[in-house]
Coordinates of C-alpha atoms and ligand atoms in Angstrom, one line a residue:
X165 CA 7.5 32.0 55.9
X166 CA 5.3 31.3 52.4
X167 CA 7.7 28.6 50.5
X168 CA 9.6 29.4 47.0
X169 CA 8.3 27.5 44.0
X170 CA 10.7 26.4 40.9
X171 CA 10.2 28.8 38.0
X172 CA 7.0 27.9 35.6
X173 CA 8.2 25.5 33.2
X174 CA 11.2 24.1 34.7
X175 CA 11.3 20.6 36.4
X176 CA 13.5 19.0 39.0
X177 CA 14.5 15.8 38.1
X178 CA 14.2 13.3 40.7
X179 CA 16.9 11.4 42.5
X180 CA 14.2 8.2 41.4
X181 CA 13.7 9.2 37.7
X182 CA 18.1 10.5 37.4
X183 CA 18.8 6.4 37.4
X184 CA 17.2 6.6 34.2
X185 CA 18.8 9.9 32.9
X186 CA 22.3 8.1 34.2
X187 CA 21.3 4.9 32.2
X188 CA 20.0 7.2 28.9
X189 CA 22.8 9.2 28.9
X190 CA 25.6 6.3 29.0
X191 CA 23.9 4.7 26.4
X192 CA 24.5 8.2 23.8
X193 CA 27.9 8.6 25.5
X194 CA 29.3 4.9 24.6
X195 CA 27.4 5.1 21.4
X196 CA 28.5 8.6 20.1
X197 CA 32.2 7.6 20.8
X198 CA 32.5 4.3 19.2
X199 CA 31.4 6.6 16.6
X200 CA 34.3 8.9 17.3
X201 CA 32.8 11.7 18.6
X202 CA 34.6 13.3 21.3
X203 CA 32.9 15.4 24.6
X204 CA 32.9 19.1 24.1
X205 CA 32.1 20.6 27.5
X206 CA 29.9 24.6 26.2
X207 CA 29.3 27.3 28.2
X208 CA 25.3 27.8 28.9
X209 CA 25.8 31.7 27.9
X210 CA 27.1 33.8 25.3
X211 CA 27.2 36.3 23.6
X212 CA 23.9 37.6 22.2
X213 CA 25.2 38.6 18.9
X214 CA 26.7 34.8 18.5
X215 CA 22.7 34.0 18.3
X216 CA 21.6 36.7 16.7
X217 CA 23.8 36.1 13.8
X218 CA 24.1 32.0 13.3
X219 CA 20.1 31.3 14.3
X220 CA 18.9 34.7 12.7
X221 CA 17.2 37.8 14.3
X222 CA 14.0 37.6 13.1
X223 CA 13.5 33.5 14.1
X224 CA 11.3 32.9 17.1
X225 CA 14.1 31.4 19.1
X226 CA 16.0 34.8 18.9
X227 CA 13.1 37.6 19.2
X228 CA 11.2 36.0 21.7
X229 CA 12.3 33.1 23.0
X230 CA 15.5 33.8 24.3
X231 CA 16.5 34.5 27.8
X232 CA 18.7 37.9 27.3
X233 CA 20.0 39.6 30.5
X234 CA 23.5 42.4 30.6
X235 CA 26.3 41.9 33.6
X236 CA 27.4 44.2 35.7
X237 CA 29.2 46.3 32.9
X238 CA 26.5 46.4 30.6
X239 CA 27.7 43.5 28.6
X240 CA 24.6 41.6 26.9
X241 CA 24.0 37.9 27.3
X242 CA 21.9 35.1 25.8
X243 CA 21.6 31.4 28.1
X244 CA 21.9 29.2 24.8
X245 CA 18.6 28.2 23.0
X246 CA 20.5 25.7 21.6
X247 CA 24.5 23.9 21.2
X248 CA 25.1 24.9 17.2
X249 CA 25.8 28.0 17.4
X250 CA 28.3 27.6 20.3
X251 CA 29.9 24.2 19.3
X252 CA 31.0 26.2 16.0
X253 CA 32.0 29.3 18.3
X254 CA 34.2 26.8 20.0
X255 CA 35.4 25.3 17.4
X256 CA 36.9 28.5 15.4
X257 CA 37.9 30.0 18.6
X258 CA 40.2 27.0 19.3
X259 CA 40.8 26.1 16.0
X260 CA 40.0 22.7 16.2
X261 CA 39.4 22.4 12.2
X262 CA 43.8 22.1 12.6
X263 CA 45.2 18.6 12.0
X264 CA 42.4 16.2 11.5
X265 CA 40.8 16.6 8.2
X266 CA 37.1 16.5 10.0
X267 CA 36.2 16.7 13.6
X268 CA 33.5 15.1 14.9
X269 CA 32.1 16.4 18.3
X270 CA 29.2 16.2 20.9
X271 CA 27.5 18.2 23.5
X272 CA 25.3 17.5 26.7
X273 CA 23.4 20.2 28.7
X274 CA 20.5 22.3 29.2
X275 CA 18.9 24.8 26.9
X276 CA 17.2 27.3 27.5
X277 CA 14.2 28.7 25.0
X278 CA 11.0 31.2 26.7
X279 CA 8.5 29.3 24.7
X280 CA 4.8 28.1 26.7
X281 CA 5.1 24.9 29.2
X282 CA 3.9 22.1 27.8
X283 CA 3.5 18.1 27.4
X284 CA 7.2 17.4 27.4
X285 CA 8.4 20.8 26.7
X286 CA 10.4 23.6 29.2
X287 CA 12.2 26.4 29.6
X288 CA 14.9 24.3 30.4
X289 CA 15.3 20.9 28.6
X290 CA 18.1 19.0 28.1
X291 CA 19.4 18.1 24.4
X292 CA 22.3 16.3 23.1
X293 CA 24.0 17.5 20.4
X294 CA 26.1 16.1 17.6
X295 CA 28.3 18.5 15.0
X296 CA 30.2 16.6 12.2
X297 CA 32.4 19.8 10.7
X298 CA 35.0 19.8 7.4
X299 CA 32.9 16.7 5.3
X300 CA 30.6 17.9 2.4
X301 CA 30.0 14.0 1.3
X302 CA 26.8 12.8 0.9
X303 CA 27.8 9.4 2.5
X304 CA 28.5 11.9 6.1
X305 CA 24.7 12.7 6.0
X306 CA 23.6 8.7 6.0
X307 CA 26.3 7.9 8.3
X308 CA 25.8 10.2 11.2
X309 CA 21.5 9.6 10.9
X310 CA 22.9 5.6 11.0
X311 CA 24.4 6.5 14.3
X312 CA 21.7 8.3 16.2
X313 CA 18.9 5.1 14.4
X314 CA 21.6 3.2 16.3
X315 CA 21.4 4.5 19.5
X316 CA 17.4 4.5 19.7
X317 CA 17.7 0.6 19.3
X318 CA 20.6 0.7 21.5
X319 CA 18.0 2.8 24.1
X320 CA 14.8 -0.1 23.2
X321 CA 13.2 2.4 21.2
X322 CA 10.2 1.6 18.5
X323 CA 7.9 2.6 16.8
X324 CA 9.8 6.2 14.6
X325 CA 10.1 7.3 11.4
X326 CA 12.6 9.3 9.7
X327 CA 11.5 12.2 7.8
X328 CA 13.8 13.8 4.8
X329 CA 14.0 16.9 3.2
X330 CA 16.4 19.0 0.8
X331 CA 16.7 22.8 1.5
X332 CA 18.3 23.4 -1.5
X333 CA 21.8 25.3 -1.2
X334 CA 22.3 29.4 -1.8
X335 CA 22.3 28.8 -5.6
X336 CA 18.2 27.3 -6.1
X337 CA 17.0 28.5 -2.3
X338 CA 16.6 31.7 -3.5
X339 CA 14.6 30.2 -6.6
X340 CA 11.8 28.3 -4.4
X341 CA 11.8 31.2 -2.2
X342 CA 10.8 33.6 -5.0
X343 CA 7.7 30.6 -6.0
X344 CA 6.7 30.2 -2.3
X345 CA 6.1 34.3 -2.1
X346 CA 4.2 34.2 -4.9
X347 CA 2.1 31.3 -4.0
X348 CA 1.5 32.7 -0.5
X349 CA 0.9 35.9 -1.8
X350 CA -2.0 35.0 -4.3
X351 CA -3.7 32.8 -0.7
X352 CA -2.9 36.2 2.0
X353 CA -6.0 36.7 3.0
X354 CA -6.7 33.4 3.8
X355 CA -3.7 33.1 5.8
X356 CA -3.4 33.6 9.6
X357 CA -1.4 37.2 10.7
X358 CA 1.4 35.2 11.6
X359 CA 2.0 33.8 8.7
X360 CA 1.5 36.7 6.6
X361 CA 3.8 38.1 8.0
X362 CA 5.7 35.7 7.5
X363 CA 5.6 35.3 3.8
X364 CA 7.3 38.5 3.8
X365 CA 10.0 37.9 5.9
X366 CA 11.4 34.0 6.2
X367 CA 8.4 32.4 4.1
X368 CA 9.4 29.0 4.1
X369 CA 8.4 29.7 8.7
X370 CA 4.9 29.0 7.0
X371 CA 4.8 25.7 7.3
X372 CA 5.6 25.9 11.2
X373 CA 2.1 26.8 11.7
X374 CA -0.5 24.7 13.5
X375 CA -3.3 26.4 12.3
X376 CA -5.7 23.7 10.3
X377 CA -6.8 26.9 8.1
X378 CA -3.5 27.5 7.3
X379 CA -2.0 23.6 6.6
X380 CA -4.7 23.1 4.3
X381 CA -3.2 26.0 1.9
X382 CA 0.2 24.7 2.6
X383 CA -0.9 21.0 0.8
X384 CA -0.8 22.6 -2.9
X385 CA 2.9 24.9 -1.9
X386 CA 5.7 24.8 -3.8
X387 CA 7.9 22.0 -2.3
X388 CA 11.7 22.8 -2.3
X389 CA 12.5 19.1 -3.4
X390 CA 11.6 20.2 -6.7
X391 CA 13.8 23.2 -7.1
X392 CA 16.7 21.2 -6.8
X393 CA 19.9 22.8 -8.8
X394 CA 21.6 19.4 -10.4
X395 CA 24.4 19.4 -7.4
X396 CA 21.4 19.7 -4.2
X397 CA 19.2 16.7 -6.3
X398 CA 22.3 14.4 -6.8
X399 CA 23.4 15.1 -2.9
X400 CA 20.0 14.7 -1.4
X401 CA 19.8 11.5 -4.1
X402 CA 22.7 9.8 -2.6
X403 CA 21.5 10.3 0.8
X404 CA 18.6 9.0 0.5
X405 CA 20.6 5.9 -1.5
X406 CA 22.8 5.2 1.1
X407 CA 19.7 5.2 3.5
X408 CA 18.2 2.3 1.5
X409 CA 21.3 0.4 1.3
X410 CA 21.2 0.7 5.9
X411 CA 18.0 -1.0 5.8
X412 CA 16.3 2.2 7.2
X413 CA 13.0 3.6 5.8
X414 CA 12.7 7.1 5.4
X415 CA 9.3 9.1 4.6
X416 CA 9.5 12.3 2.1
X417 CA 8.6 15.2 4.2
X418 CA 9.1 18.9 2.0
X419 CA 7.2 20.5 5.2
X420 CA 10.8 20.0 7.1
X421 CA 12.0 23.3 7.2
X422 CA 13.8 23.3 10.4
X423 CA 13.5 26.3 12.7
X424 CA 16.6 27.9 12.0
X425 CA 18.3 29.8 9.0
X426 CA 21.5 28.6 9.0
X427 CA 20.4 25.4 7.2
X428 CA 20.9 24.0 3.6
X429 CA 20.7 20.2 1.8
X430 CA 19.6 17.6 3.6
X431 CA 17.4 18.6 7.1
X432 CA 15.9 15.5 8.8
X433 CA 13.9 14.8 11.8
X434 CA 13.1 11.5 13.7
X435 CA 9.5 11.2 14.8
X436 CA 8.0 9.1 17.5
X437 CA 4.4 8.0 16.8
X438 CA 3.7 7.1 20.3
X439 CA 3.8 10.9 21.2
X440 CA 1.3 13.9 21.0
X441 CA 1.5 17.1 18.6
X442 CA 5.7 17.2 20.3
X443 CA 6.4 13.9 18.8
X444 CA 9.8 15.0 17.0
X445 CA 12.4 13.9 19.8
X446 CA 15.7 14.5 17.3
X447 CA 16.8 16.6 14.4
X448 CA 19.1 18.2 12.6
X449 CA 21.0 18.4 9.5
X450 CA 23.8 20.3 7.1
X451 CA 24.6 24.0 7.6
X452 CA 27.3 25.1 5.3
X453 CA 27.3 28.2 5.6
X454 CA 27.3 28.7 9.3
X455 CA 31.1 28.6 10.1
X456 CA 31.5 30.8 7.6
X457 CA 29.0 32.9 9.0
X458 CA 30.2 33.2 12.1
X459 CA 33.6 34.3 10.6
X460 CA 35.4 30.8 9.8
X461 CA 36.9 29.3 6.8
X462 CA 34.0 27.7 4.6
X463 CA 33.7 24.9 5.8
X464 CA 30.7 22.1 5.4
X465 CA 29.0 20.7 8.2
X466 CA 26.2 18.5 9.2
X467 CA 24.6 17.5 13.2
X468 CA 21.7 17.5 14.7
X469 CA 20.1 18.1 18.2
X470 CA 18.3 15.2 20.5
X471 CA 15.2 16.0 22.9
X472 CA 16.6 14.0 26.3
X473 CA 12.9 15.3 27.8
X474 CA 11.1 13.9 25.6
X475 CA 13.5 10.6 25.0
X476 CA 13.2 9.8 28.7
X477 CA 9.0 10.1 28.2
X478 CA 9.1 7.3 25.8
X479 CA 12.1 5.0 27.4
X480 CA 9.9 4.3 30.2
X481 CA 12.5 2.5 32.1
X482 CA 11.7 0.8 35.0
X483 CA 13.2 2.6 38.3
X484 CA 16.0 1.4 39.6
X485 CA 16.1 3.1 43.3
X486 CA 19.9 3.4 44.3
X487 CA 20.3 -0.3 46.8
X488 CA 22.9 -0.5 48.6
X489 CA 24.8 -4.0 48.2
X490 CA 25.6 -4.1 52.1
X491 CA 23.6 -3.0 54.6
X492 CA 25.1 -2.5 58.4
X493 CA 22.8 -3.3 61.4
X494 CA 24.2 -2.1 64.3
X495 CA 23.4 -2.4 68.1
X496 CA 24.6 0.1 70.7
X497 CA 26.6 3.1 70.7
X498 CA 30.1 1.0 69.9
X499 CA 28.7 -1.0 67.7
X500 CA 27.6 2.3 65.4
X501 CA 31.5 3.8 66.8
X502 CA 32.9 0.7 65.2
X503 CA 30.2 0.2 61.8
X504 CA 31.5 3.5 60.7
X505 CA 35.1 2.4 60.3
X506 CA 33.7 -1.2 59.0
X507 CA 30.9 1.2 56.8
X508 CA 35.3 3.3 55.5
X509 CA 37.0 -0.2 55.1
X510 CA 34.2 -1.6 53.0
X511 CA 33.9 1.7 51.3
X512 CA 37.5 1.6 50.3
X513 CA 36.9 -1.9 49.2
X514 CA 34.6 -0.6 46.5
X515 CA 31.7 -2.0 47.7
X516 CA 28.2 -0.5 48.1
X517 CA 27.5 0.0 51.6
X518 CA 25.0 1.6 54.4
X519 CA 24.7 1.5 58.0
X520 CA 21.3 2.7 60.4
X521 CA 22.0 5.4 62.1
X522 CA 19.9 5.4 64.5
X523 CA 19.4 3.6 67.9
X524 CA 16.2 0.9 66.6
X525 CA 15.9 -2.7 67.7
X526 CA 17.5 -5.7 65.5
X527 CA 13.8 -6.5 63.9
X528 CA 13.6 -2.3 63.1
X529 CA 17.3 -1.9 61.9
X530 CA 16.3 -5.5 59.2
X531 CA 12.9 -4.6 57.6
X532 CA 14.6 -1.2 57.2
X533 CA 17.6 -3.3 55.1
X534 CA 14.5 -5.2 53.7
X535 CA 12.8 -2.3 51.9
X536 CA 16.1 -1.2 50.7
X537 CA 16.3 -4.7 49.1
X538 CA 20.3 -5.1 50.5
X539 CA 21.1 -8.6 49.6
X540 CA 23.2 -8.7 52.1
X541 CA 23.3 -7.6 56.2
X542 CA 25.8 -7.2 58.7
X543 CA 25.2 -7.6 62.2
X544 CA 27.3 -6.4 64.8
X545 CA 26.1 -6.0 68.4
X546 CA 27.9 -6.6 72.7
X547 CA 28.4 -10.2 72.1
X548 CA 29.9 -9.8 67.9
X549 CA 32.2 -6.7 69.4
X550 CA 33.4 -9.5 72.6
X551 CA 34.0 -12.4 70.6
X552 CA 35.5 -10.3 67.7
X553 CA 33.0 -11.8 65.5
X554 CA 30.3 -10.2 62.8
X555 CA 27.2 -11.7 61.4
X556 CA 26.7 -11.9 58.0
X557 CA 23.1 -12.6 56.7
X558 CA 22.2 -13.7 52.7
X559 CA 18.9 -11.5 53.1
X560 CA 17.5 -13.5 49.7
X561 CA 18.2 -16.9 51.5
X562 CA 17.0 -16.2 55.0
X563 CA 20.5 -17.5 56.3
X564 CA 23.4 -16.3 58.1
X565 CA 27.1 -17.4 59.8
X566 CA 29.7 -16.2 62.1
X567 CA 32.8 -14.4 60.9
X568 CA 35.8 -13.3 62.4
X569 CA 36.2 -9.6 61.9
X570 CA 39.3 -9.7 59.8
X571 CA 37.3 -12.5 57.5
X572 CA 35.7 -10.9 56.8
X573 CA 36.5 -7.9 53.7
X574 CA 38.4 -11.1 52.0
X575 CA 34.9 -12.9 52.5
X576 CA 33.1 -10.2 50.8
X577 CA 34.8 -9.5 48.3
X578 CA 35.2 -12.8 46.7
X579 CA 31.1 -12.6 46.3
X580 CA 31.0 -9.3 45.1
X581 CA 33.6 -10.5 42.5
X582 CA 32.0 -13.7 42.0
X583 CA 28.6 -11.7 41.6
X584 CA 30.2 -9.4 39.0
Ligands
ZN261 ZN1 21.3 23.6 -4.8
ZN262 ZN1 -0.4 30.5 9.5

């Protein structure tokens, strides 16, 4: 029979890697929860309209990259390409805006985009997303960015750069976009065909273009921070001040527009200087208009997402195998039968234990325990069974002692407690 493989761009996370993922996720969760974020678990698919309306129907994400399907009733759904739209939908559907003045959520899980697979980019990829609803103050932008920087410090990441931009608001952005459009119109024939199309539909998207020709032309393009209204300029200045006060260096990057339509004012990205072209590991910003766009009350919001595959590539944590603390070496059928009961007792006592099921020699079984790096081994054979004993072997010291079976659990729990 021909073998079936995983779809292109979809990766398995194997047992040897999962420990790194769990550790990474643990640090992320602890950092976020200590900063007042509560986890929300959102569905993997939503009605397509949710993404079309929030992300923008003409964006690459919605027009080219979503996995969209019809169910048996002819309704159209899409696998989520990002988490913010679903988070806002849930925020509104469950009226999470009632009660406290602000609502802080985070979510963690797979997202789906049919992009060309390349290093560090997958069609099913994992993100952690963070959203704060209900606060418009510039201090919030800085605080939430600082939580992210602290998380990366705890993860041991170095060589990061914080890029910052302001996209303006409905007051000042249209004027900027007209300026940009005029500039692009004048250079039209020098732009790639994609950018010619972008210039008409969504001019800011030209900054996403990777063509060296377009990049050169865009050096001279008008920059959004130069066209901000007084309120946006003040907001941006105060975000920058707060970050400086917290000791975070940043770089102004007027090309940073984010791929989504709903952002306003602060936009940021955290870039790793150790990765190649796909170097952003987290990004986000303010999206004060999105909640209203999705049918809710006018609600300021700020959020970001972290790409976990790229983050994981950077961590390079030493791989930790799943190792038992105690390994049971059992010699003979009766010992195996008793061993199963003992294994049960050890696990009930909260101890990590494994046993050898196959009929192998003492030497072979000890070699296996060694390979598993179990620090303790219990040996049970015919002699021990007859005497009601068990041998406890300290694998690191190479010493062993005989214990009465009824003393065993107490003794092991004692060692375990002093260890941890
Ligand atoms: Zn403005
Ligand atoms: Zn281009």
